[in-house]
CSV table of C-alpha atoms in Angstrom, one decimal:
chain,number,residue,atom,x,y,z
H,145,MET,CA,0.0,0.0,0.0
H,146,MET,CA,2.8,2.4,1.0
H,147,THR,CA,4.6,1.7,-2.3
H,148,GLU,CA,1.5,2.7,-4.3
H,149,HIS,CA,1.1,5.9,-2.4
H,150,VAL,CA,4.8,6.7,-2.8
H,151,PHE,CA,4.6,6.1,-6.5
H,152,TRP,CA,1.5,8.3,-6.7
H,153,ARG,CA,3.2,11.0,-4.7
H,154,ASP,CA,6.2,11.0,-7.0
H,155,ILE,CA,4.0,11.1,-10.1
H,156,LEU,CA,2.1,14.0,-8.6
H,157,ASN,CA,5.2,15.9,-7.8
H,158,TYR,CA,6.6,15.4,-11.3
H,159,PHE,CA,3.3,16.6,-12.7
H,160,LYS,CA,3.4,19.7,-10.5
H,161,TYR,CA,6.9,20.5,-11.8
H,162,PHE,CA,5.7,20.1,-15.4
H,163,CYS,CA,2.7,22.3,-14.8
H,164,SER,CA,4.8,24.9,-12.9
H,165,GLY,CA,7.1,25.1,-15.9
H,166,CYS,CA,4.2,25.5,-18.3
H,167,SER,CA,2.6,28.1,-16.0
H,168,THR,CA,5.8,30.1,-15.8
H,169,ILE,CA,6.2,30.2,-19.6
H,170,PHE,CA,2.6,30.9,-20.5
H,171,ASN,CA,1.9,33.5,-17.8
H,172,ILE,CA,5.1,35.4,-18.6
H,173,ILE,CA,4.2,35.4,-22.3
H,174,LEU,CA,0.7,36.6,-21.5
H,175,ILE,CA,2.0,39.4,-19.3
H,176,VAL,CA,4.3,40.6,-22.1
H,177,LEU,CA,1.5,40.4,-24.6
H,178,VAL,CA,-0.8,42.4,-22.4
H,179,PHE,CA,1.9,45.1,-21.8
H,180,PHE,CA,2.9,45.5,-25.4
H,181,ARG,CA,0.2,44.2,-27.7
H,182,SER,CA,-3.1,45.1,-26.0
H,183,PRO,CA,-5.6,47.0,-28.1
H,184,LYS,CA,-6.4,50.5,-26.8
H,185,SER,CA,-10.0,49.6,-26.4
H,186,LEU,CA,-9.0,47.0,-23.7
H,187,GLY,CA,-8.5,49.9,-21.3
H,188,ALA,CA,-7.8,49.3,-17.6
H,189,TYR,CA,-8.9,45.6,-18.0
H,190,LYS,CA,-5.4,44.8,-19.0
H,191,TYR,CA,-4.2,45.6,-15.4
H,192,LEU,CA,-6.6,43.0,-14.0
H,193,MET,CA,-5.3,40.5,-16.5
H,194,ILE,CA,-1.7,41.2,-15.5
H,195,TYR,CA,-2.7,41.0,-11.8
H,196,ILE,CA,-4.3,37.5,-12.2
H,197,SER,CA,-1.5,36.2,-14.4
H,198,ALA,CA,1.1,37.4,-11.9
H,199,PHE,CA,-0.8,35.6,-9.2
H,200,ASP,CA,-1.1,32.4,-11.2
H,201,LEU,CA,2.7,32.5,-11.8
H,202,TYR,CA,3.4,32.9,-8.1
H,203,TYR,CA,0.8,30.2,-7.1
H,204,SER,CA,2.3,27.6,-9.4
H,205,LEU,CA,5.9,28.4,-8.2
H,206,TRP,CA,4.9,28.2,-4.6
H,207,ASP,CA,3.0,25.0,-5.1
H,208,ALA,CA,6.1,23.4,-6.8
H,209,ALA,CA,8.6,24.7,-4.3
H,210,THR,CA,6.7,23.7,-1.1
H,211,GLU,CA,5.2,20.4,-2.3
H,212,PRO,CA,2.0,20.4,-0.2
H,213,ILE,CA,-0.1,17.2,-0.1
H,214,VAL,CA,-3.8,17.2,0.2
H,215,TYR,CA,-5.1,14.2,2.1
H,216,SER,CA,-8.2,12.9,3.7
H,217,TYR,CA,-8.5,10.1,6.3
H,218,GLY,CA,-11.7,9.2,8.1
H,219,SER,CA,-13.4,12.3,9.3
H,220,ALA,CA,-10.2,14.5,8.8
H,221,PHE,CA,-9.2,16.6,5.9
H,222,THR,CA,-5.6,17.8,6.0
H,223,VAL,CA,-3.0,19.7,4.0
H,224,PHE,CA,0.6,18.9,5.0
H,225,ARG,CA,4.2,19.1,3.8
H,226,ASN,CA,7.2,16.9,4.7
H,227,CYS,CA,9.7,19.1,6.5
H,228,LYS,CA,12.3,16.4,7.3
H,229,ASN,CA,14.8,17.5,4.7
H,230,SER,CA,13.7,21.1,4.6
H,231,ILE,CA,15.6,24.1,5.8
H,232,PHE,CA,12.3,25.1,7.6
H,233,ASN,CA,11.3,23.4,10.8
H,234,ARG,CA,7.8,22.0,11.6
H,235,GLU,CA,6.3,25.3,12.8
H,236,ILE,CA,7.5,27.4,9.9
H,237,SER,CA,6.4,24.7,7.5
H,238,PHE,CA,2.9,25.1,9.0
H,239,TYR,CA,2.8,28.7,7.9
H,240,ILE,CA,4.0,27.7,4.5
H,241,VAL,CA,1.0,25.4,4.3
H,242,LEU,CA,-1.2,28.3,5.4
H,243,ILE,CA,0.1,30.5,2.6
H,244,TYR,CA,-0.8,27.7,0.1
H,245,CYS,CA,-4.3,27.4,1.6
H,246,GLY,CA,-4.7,31.2,1.4
H,247,CYS,CA,-3.6,31.2,-2.3
H,248,PHE,CA,-6.5,28.8,-3.0
H,249,THR,CA,-9.1,31.2,-1.6
H,250,PHE,CA,-7.3,34.1,-3.4
H,251,SER,CA,-7.8,32.3,-6.6
H,252,LEU,CA,-11.5,31.7,-5.8
H,253,ALA,CA,-11.9,35.5,-5.4
H,254,CYS,CA,-10.1,36.1,-8.7
H,255,PHE,CA,-12.7,34.2,-10.6
H,256,GLY,CA,-15.5,36.4,-9.2
H,257,VAL,CA,-13.8,39.8,-9.5
H,258,HIS,CA,-12.8,38.9,-13.1
H,259,PHE,CA,-16.4,38.6,-14.0
H,260,VAL,CA,-17.5,41.6,-11.9
H,261,TYR,CA,-15.0,43.8,-13.8
H,262,ARG,CA,-16.1,42.5,-17.2
H,263,TYR,CA,-19.7,43.2,-16.3
H,264,GLY,CA,-18.7,46.7,-15.3
H,265,THR,CA,-17.2,47.4,-18.7
H,266,LEU,CA,-20.5,46.6,-20.3
H,267,ASN,CA,-23.0,48.2,-17.8
H,268,ASN,CA,-22.4,51.9,-17.4
H,269,SER,CA,-24.6,52.3,-14.3
H,270,PHE,CA,-23.0,49.4,-12.5
H,271,ARG,CA,-19.5,50.8,-13.4
H,272,GLU,CA,-20.3,54.3,-12.2
H,273,ARG,CA,-21.8,53.0,-9.0
H,274,TYR,CA,-19.2,50.4,-8.0
H,275,LEU,CA,-16.1,50.6,-10.1
H,276,SER,CA,-15.5,54.3,-10.9
H,277,GLY,CA,-12.6,56.2,-9.6
H,278,LYS,CA,-10.7,54.8,-6.6
H,279,ARG,CA,-13.5,52.3,-6.0
H,280,VAL,CA,-11.9,50.0,-8.6
H,281,ILE,CA,-9.2,49.3,-6.1
H,282,ILE,CA,-11.7,47.1,-4.3
H,283,ILE,CA,-11.5,44.7,-7.2
H,284,PHE,CA,-7.8,44.2,-6.5
H,285,LEU,CA,-8.2,44.1,-2.7
H,286,ILE,CA,-10.9,41.4,-2.5
H,287,PRO,CA,-8.6,38.5,-3.5
H,288,VAL,CA,-6.0,39.6,-0.9
H,289,ILE,CA,-8.7,39.9,1.8
H,290,TYR,CA,-10.0,36.4,1.0
H,291,GLY,CA,-6.6,34.9,1.0
H,292,CYS,CA,-5.5,36.5,4.3
H,293,TRP,CA,-9.0,35.8,5.8
H,294,TRP,CA,-8.8,32.0,5.2
H,295,GLY,CA,-5.1,31.8,6.0
H,296,VAL,CA,-5.5,33.5,9.4
H,297,ILE,CA,-8.6,31.5,10.4
H,298,SER,CA,-6.9,28.2,9.4
H,299,GLY,CA,-3.8,29.1,11.5
H,300,ILE,CA,-5.9,29.8,14.5
H,301,MET,CA,-8.4,26.9,14.3
H,302,PHE,CA,-6.6,24.1,12.5
H,303,HIS,CA,-3.1,23.9,13.9
H,304,TYR,CA,-1.7,20.5,14.5
H,305,ASP,CA,-1.6,19.2,18.1
H,306,ASP,CA,-1.0,16.0,20.1
H,307,TYR,CA,-4.5,14.7,19.2
H,308,THR,CA,-4.1,15.3,15.5
H,309,ASP,CA,-0.7,13.7,15.5
H,310,ALA,CA,-2.0,10.6,17.3
H,311,TYR,CA,-5.0,10.4,14.9
H,312,LEU,CA,-2.9,10.7,11.7
H,313,LYS,CA,0.3,8.9,12.8
H,314,THR,CA,-0.5,5.4,11.6
H,315,ALA,CA,-2.3,6.6,8.4
H,316,ILE,CA,0.6,8.9,7.3
H,317,GLN,CA,3.2,6.2,8.1
H,318,THR,CA,1.2,3.6,6.2
H,319,ASP,CA,0.3,5.6,3.2
H,320,PHE,CA,3.4,7.8,2.8
H,321,GLY,CA,6.1,6.4,4.9
H,322,TYR,CA,6.5,9.7,6.8
H,323,ASP,CA,6.9,10.0,10.6
H,324,ILE,CA,4.3,12.3,12.0
H,325,GLU,CA,7.0,14.4,13.7
H,326,ASP,CA,8.5,15.1,10.2
H,327,ILE,CA,5.4,16.6,8.7
H,328,SER,CA,3.5,19.9,9.3
H,329,THR,CA,-0.2,19.6,9.1
H,330,MET,CA,-3.3,21.8,8.8
H,331,VAL,CA,-6.1,19.5,10.0
H,332,ILE,CA,-9.8,19.8,9.9
H,333,PHE,CA,-12.0,17.3,11.8
H,334,PHE,CA,-15.6,17.2,10.7
H,335,TYR,CA,-16.5,14.7,13.4
H,336,LEU,CA,-15.0,14.0,16.8
H,337,PRO,CA,-15.6,11.0,19.1
H,338,ASP,CA,-17.3,11.3,22.5
H,339,GLU,CA,-16.4,9.4,25.6
H,340,ASN,CA,-18.0,6.2,24.2
H,341,GLY,CA,-16.3,6.5,20.9
H,342,SER,CA,-19.3,7.6,18.9
H,343,LEU,CA,-18.7,10.3,16.3
H,344,HIS,CA,-20.5,13.6,16.5
H,345,PRO,CA,-20.3,16.7,14.3
H,346,HIS,CA,-17.5,19.0,15.2
H,347,TRP,CA,-19.6,22.2,15.2
H,348,GLN,CA,-16.7,24.5,15.8
H,349,ALA,CA,-14.9,23.2,12.7
H,350,LEU,CA,-18.1,23.3,10.6
H,351,ALA,CA,-18.7,26.9,11.7
H,352,THR,CA,-15.1,27.7,10.7
H,353,MET,CA,-15.5,25.9,7.4
H,354,SER,CA,-18.6,28.1,6.7
H,355,ASN,CA,-16.1,30.9,5.9
H,356,VAL,CA,-14.6,29.1,2.9
H,357,TRP,CA,-18.0,27.9,1.8
H,358,PHE,CA,-19.1,31.5,1.9
H,359,MET,CA,-16.1,32.5,-0.2
H,360,SER,CA,-16.8,29.7,-2.7
H,361,PHE,CA,-20.5,30.7,-2.9
H,362,THR,CA,-19.8,34.4,-3.5
H,363,SER,CA,-17.3,33.5,-6.1
H,364,MET,CA,-19.7,31.2,-8.0
H,365,PHE,CA,-22.5,33.7,-7.6
H,366,CYS,CA,-20.4,36.5,-9.2
H,367,VAL,CA,-19.4,34.2,-12.0
H,368,GLY,CA,-22.9,33.0,-12.7
H,369,TYR,CA,-24.7,36.4,-12.2
H,370,CYS,CA,-22.2,38.6,-14.0
H,371,GLY,CA,-21.5,36.0,-16.7
H,372,ILE,CA,-25.2,35.7,-17.7
H,373,ASN,CA,-25.6,39.5,-17.6
H,374,CYS,CA,-22.4,39.9,-19.7
H,375,TYR,CA,-23.8,37.6,-22.3
H,376,ARG,CA,-27.1,39.5,-22.4
H,377,SER,CA,-25.4,42.9,-22.5
H,378,ILE,CA,-23.1,41.9,-25.4
H,379,SER,CA,-25.9,40.2,-27.4
H,380,LYS,CA,-28.1,43.3,-26.9
H,381,ALA,CA,-25.3,45.8,-27.8
H,382,LEU,CA,-24.2,43.9,-30.9
H,383,ALA,CA,-27.8,43.5,-32.1
H,384,ALA,CA,-29.2,47.0,-31.4
H,385,THR,CA,-26.5,49.6,-31.7
H,386,GLN,CA,-24.4,50.8,-34.5
H,387,THR,CA,-22.3,53.2,-32.5
H,388,GLN,CA,-19.6,50.8,-31.7
H,389,SER,CA,-16.8,50.3,-34.1
H,390,LYS,CA,-16.4,46.9,-35.7
H,391,ALA,CA,-13.0,46.5,-33.9
H,392,ALA,CA,-14.7,47.2,-30.5
H,393,LYS,CA,-17.5,44.7,-31.2
H,394,THR,CA,-15.0,42.1,-32.2
H,395,LEU,CA,-12.9,42.6,-29.1
H,396,GLN,CA,-16.0,42.3,-26.9
H,397,HIS,CA,-16.8,39.0,-28.6
H,398,GLN,CA,-13.2,37.8,-28.1
H,399,LEU,CA,-13.1,38.8,-24.5
H,400,PHE,CA,-16.4,37.1,-23.7
H,401,ASN,CA,-15.4,33.9,-25.5
H,402,ALA,CA,-12.2,33.9,-23.5
H,403,LEU,CA,-14.2,34.5,-20.3
H,404,VAL,CA,-16.5,31.6,-21.1
H,405,ILE,CA,-13.6,29.2,-21.4
H,406,GLN,CA,-12.0,30.7,-18.3
H,407,THR,CA,-15.3,29.9,-16.5
H,408,LEU,CA,-15.2,26.3,-17.6
H,409,ILE,CA,-11.6,25.8,-16.5
H,410,PRO,CA,-12.1,26.7,-12.8
H,411,SER,CA,-15.4,25.0,-12.7
H,412,VAL,CA,-13.9,21.7,-13.7
H,413,LEU,CA,-10.5,22.1,-12.1
H,414,MET,CA,-11.3,24.0,-8.9
H,415,TYR,CA,-15.0,24.1,-7.9
H,416,LEU,CA,-15.9,20.4,-8.5
H,417,PRO,CA,-12.7,19.0,-6.9
H,418,LEU,CA,-13.2,21.4,-3.9
H,419,PHE,CA,-16.8,20.0,-3.5
H,420,PHE,CA,-15.6,16.3,-3.5
H,421,VAL,CA,-12.6,16.9,-1.3
H,422,PHE,CA,-14.7,18.4,1.4
H,423,ALA,CA,-17.6,16.0,0.9
H,424,LEU,CA,-15.5,12.8,1.3
H,425,PRO,CA,-14.6,13.3,5.0
H,426,ILE,CA,-18.0,14.8,5.8
H,427,PHE,CA,-19.7,11.6,4.7
H,428,GLY,CA,-16.9,9.4,6.1
H,429,ILE,CA,-15.6,8.2,2.7
H,430,ASN,CA,-11.9,7.4,2.7
H,431,ILE,CA,-10.4,7.6,-0.8
H,432,PRO,CA,-6.8,9.0,-0.3
H,433,TYR,CA,-6.1,9.2,-4.1
H,434,ALA,CA,-9.2,11.3,-4.7
H,435,SER,CA,-8.2,13.9,-2.1
H,436,SER,CA,-4.8,14.2,-3.7
H,437,CYS,CA,-6.3,15.0,-7.1
H,438,ILE,CA,-7.1,18.5,-6.1
H,439,SER,CA,-3.4,19.3,-5.9
H,440,ALA,CA,-3.0,18.1,-9.5
H,441,THR,CA,-6.0,20.1,-10.7
H,442,ILE,CA,-4.8,23.3,-9.1
H,443,SER,CA,-1.4,22.8,-10.7
H,444,LEU,CA,-3.1,22.2,-14.1
H,445,TYR,CA,-5.3,25.2,-13.6
H,446,THR,CA,-2.5,27.7,-13.2
H,447,ALA,CA,-0.8,26.2,-16.3
H,448,ILE,CA,-3.8,26.5,-18.7
H,449,ASP,CA,-5.6,29.5,-17.4
H,450,PRO,CA,-3.6,32.0,-19.6
H,451,LEU,CA,-4.2,30.1,-22.8
H,452,PRO,CA,-7.7,31.3,-23.6
H,453,SER,CA,-6.7,34.9,-23.5
H,454,MET,CA,-3.5,34.2,-25.5
H,455,PHE,CA,-5.3,32.5,-28.4
H,456,ILE,CA,-8.8,34.0,-28.4
H,457,ILE,CA,-7.9,37.7,-28.3
H,458,LYS,CA,-6.9,38.4,-31.9
H,459,THR,CA,-4.1,40.8,-31.3
H,460,TYR,CA,-2.4,38.4,-28.9
H,461,ARG,CA,-2.9,35.4,-31.2
H,462,LYS,CA,-1.5,37.3,-34.2
H,463,ALA,CA,1.5,38.4,-32.2
H,464,ILE,CA,2.2,34.8,-31.2
H,465,ILE,CA,1.8,33.5,-34.7
H,466,SER,CA,3.9,36.3,-36.1
H,467,THR,CA,6.7,35.5,-33.6
H,468,ILE,CA,6.6,31.8,-34.4
H,469,CYS,CA,6.6,32.5,-38.2
H,470,SER,CA,9.6,35.0,-37.8
H,471,VAL,CA,11.6,32.4,-35.9
H,472,ASP,CA,10.7,29.7,-38.5
H,473,HIS,CA,11.6,32.1,-41.3
H,474,ALA,CA,14.9,32.9,-39.7
H,475,LYS,CA,15.7,29.2,-39.4
H,476,ASN,CA,14.8,28.7,-43.0
H,477,PHE,CA,16.9,31.7,-44.0
H,478,CYS,CA,19.9,30.3,-42.1
H,479,TYR,CA,19.4,26.9,-43.6
H,480,ARG,CA,19.2,28.3,-47.1
H,481,GLY,CA,22.3,30.4,-46.5
H,482,SER,CA,24.1,27.4,-45.1
H,483,HIS,CA,23.0,25.3,-48.1
H,484,LYS,CA,24.2,27.9,-50.6
H,485,SER,CA,27.6,28.1,-48.9
H,486,THR,CA,27.8,24.3,-49.1
H,487,VAL,CA,27.1,24.5,-52.8
H,488,VAL,CA,29.8,27.1,-53.3
H,489,VAL,CA,32.3,25.0,-51.4
H,490,HIS,CA,31.5,22.0,-53.6
H,491,ILE,CA,31.8,24.1,-56.8
H,492,PHE,CA,35.3,25.4,-55.8
H,493,SER,CA,36.3,21.9,-54.6
H,494,ALA,CA,35.3,20.5,-58.1
H,495,ARG,CA,37.5,23.1,-59.7
């Protein structure tokens, strides 16, 4: 059993390294494109794109560097990292895990504010009321607030102790081959035993978890509400008005198409895995491999999230294709030049 888990852990780590490399390359490319190839009609939206891309880049690098493991056992859900060969001790490693957890809720907030901002670009009254002037700063602060909010609460409520160590010791040793003293854990118990050994809901933990459920709900609500209204606004504007230029209409279509795909990506890679990861321990279902999958989906998300913007927005797509063609043309030119030189050498050699 331990051999299977060790094999799965190694595969997961290699997958994270691969996704981190892809995320680094793709997000840097997107940031460069947004800086230098954005159409003027994109406006301040480009700063939000840079903000989210920079966070995705940081998230992927932090994930690969700290190697956190998501794990469920019995009624417990935990995120931990092995600190045996780390320069950081167990306590500092706990705060490293908290930063990772805070990054997750930061990303949840990013989904919502992304759609809120896009809706504000289409609805003048909404923009004037909520996003005009300095109020737009709130869009950039909400993810930071969500990340810090969950990180601080988790640090206060879900710190490891003697009870959590005793509960997880055998499972961690069996499944991963780690000594409990060598790992730093953030542990959530959905049920606790009474004096007779019967399990009862851990209401304090459930009340604390209501915070992350609230963050998830508000994120999904913003995505759903603003997404539907974005679609209606774009459809109405394109059908009824002739005041917009063709380029502006095309850009709105491209931005919305990118947004639709960027909705499907977190829905499949973040919302659904989050639901199952928390549902398993609540219902007492113990599938260790399933809980580890969310680590893989988060890594994959940060790698592919920039791709819709890169290839759907026309100016970015043309810049990428133009760069590829220029490199290919240069290679062909060098090859032809080398080929001609070779022919000349053969001619002179024949003489």
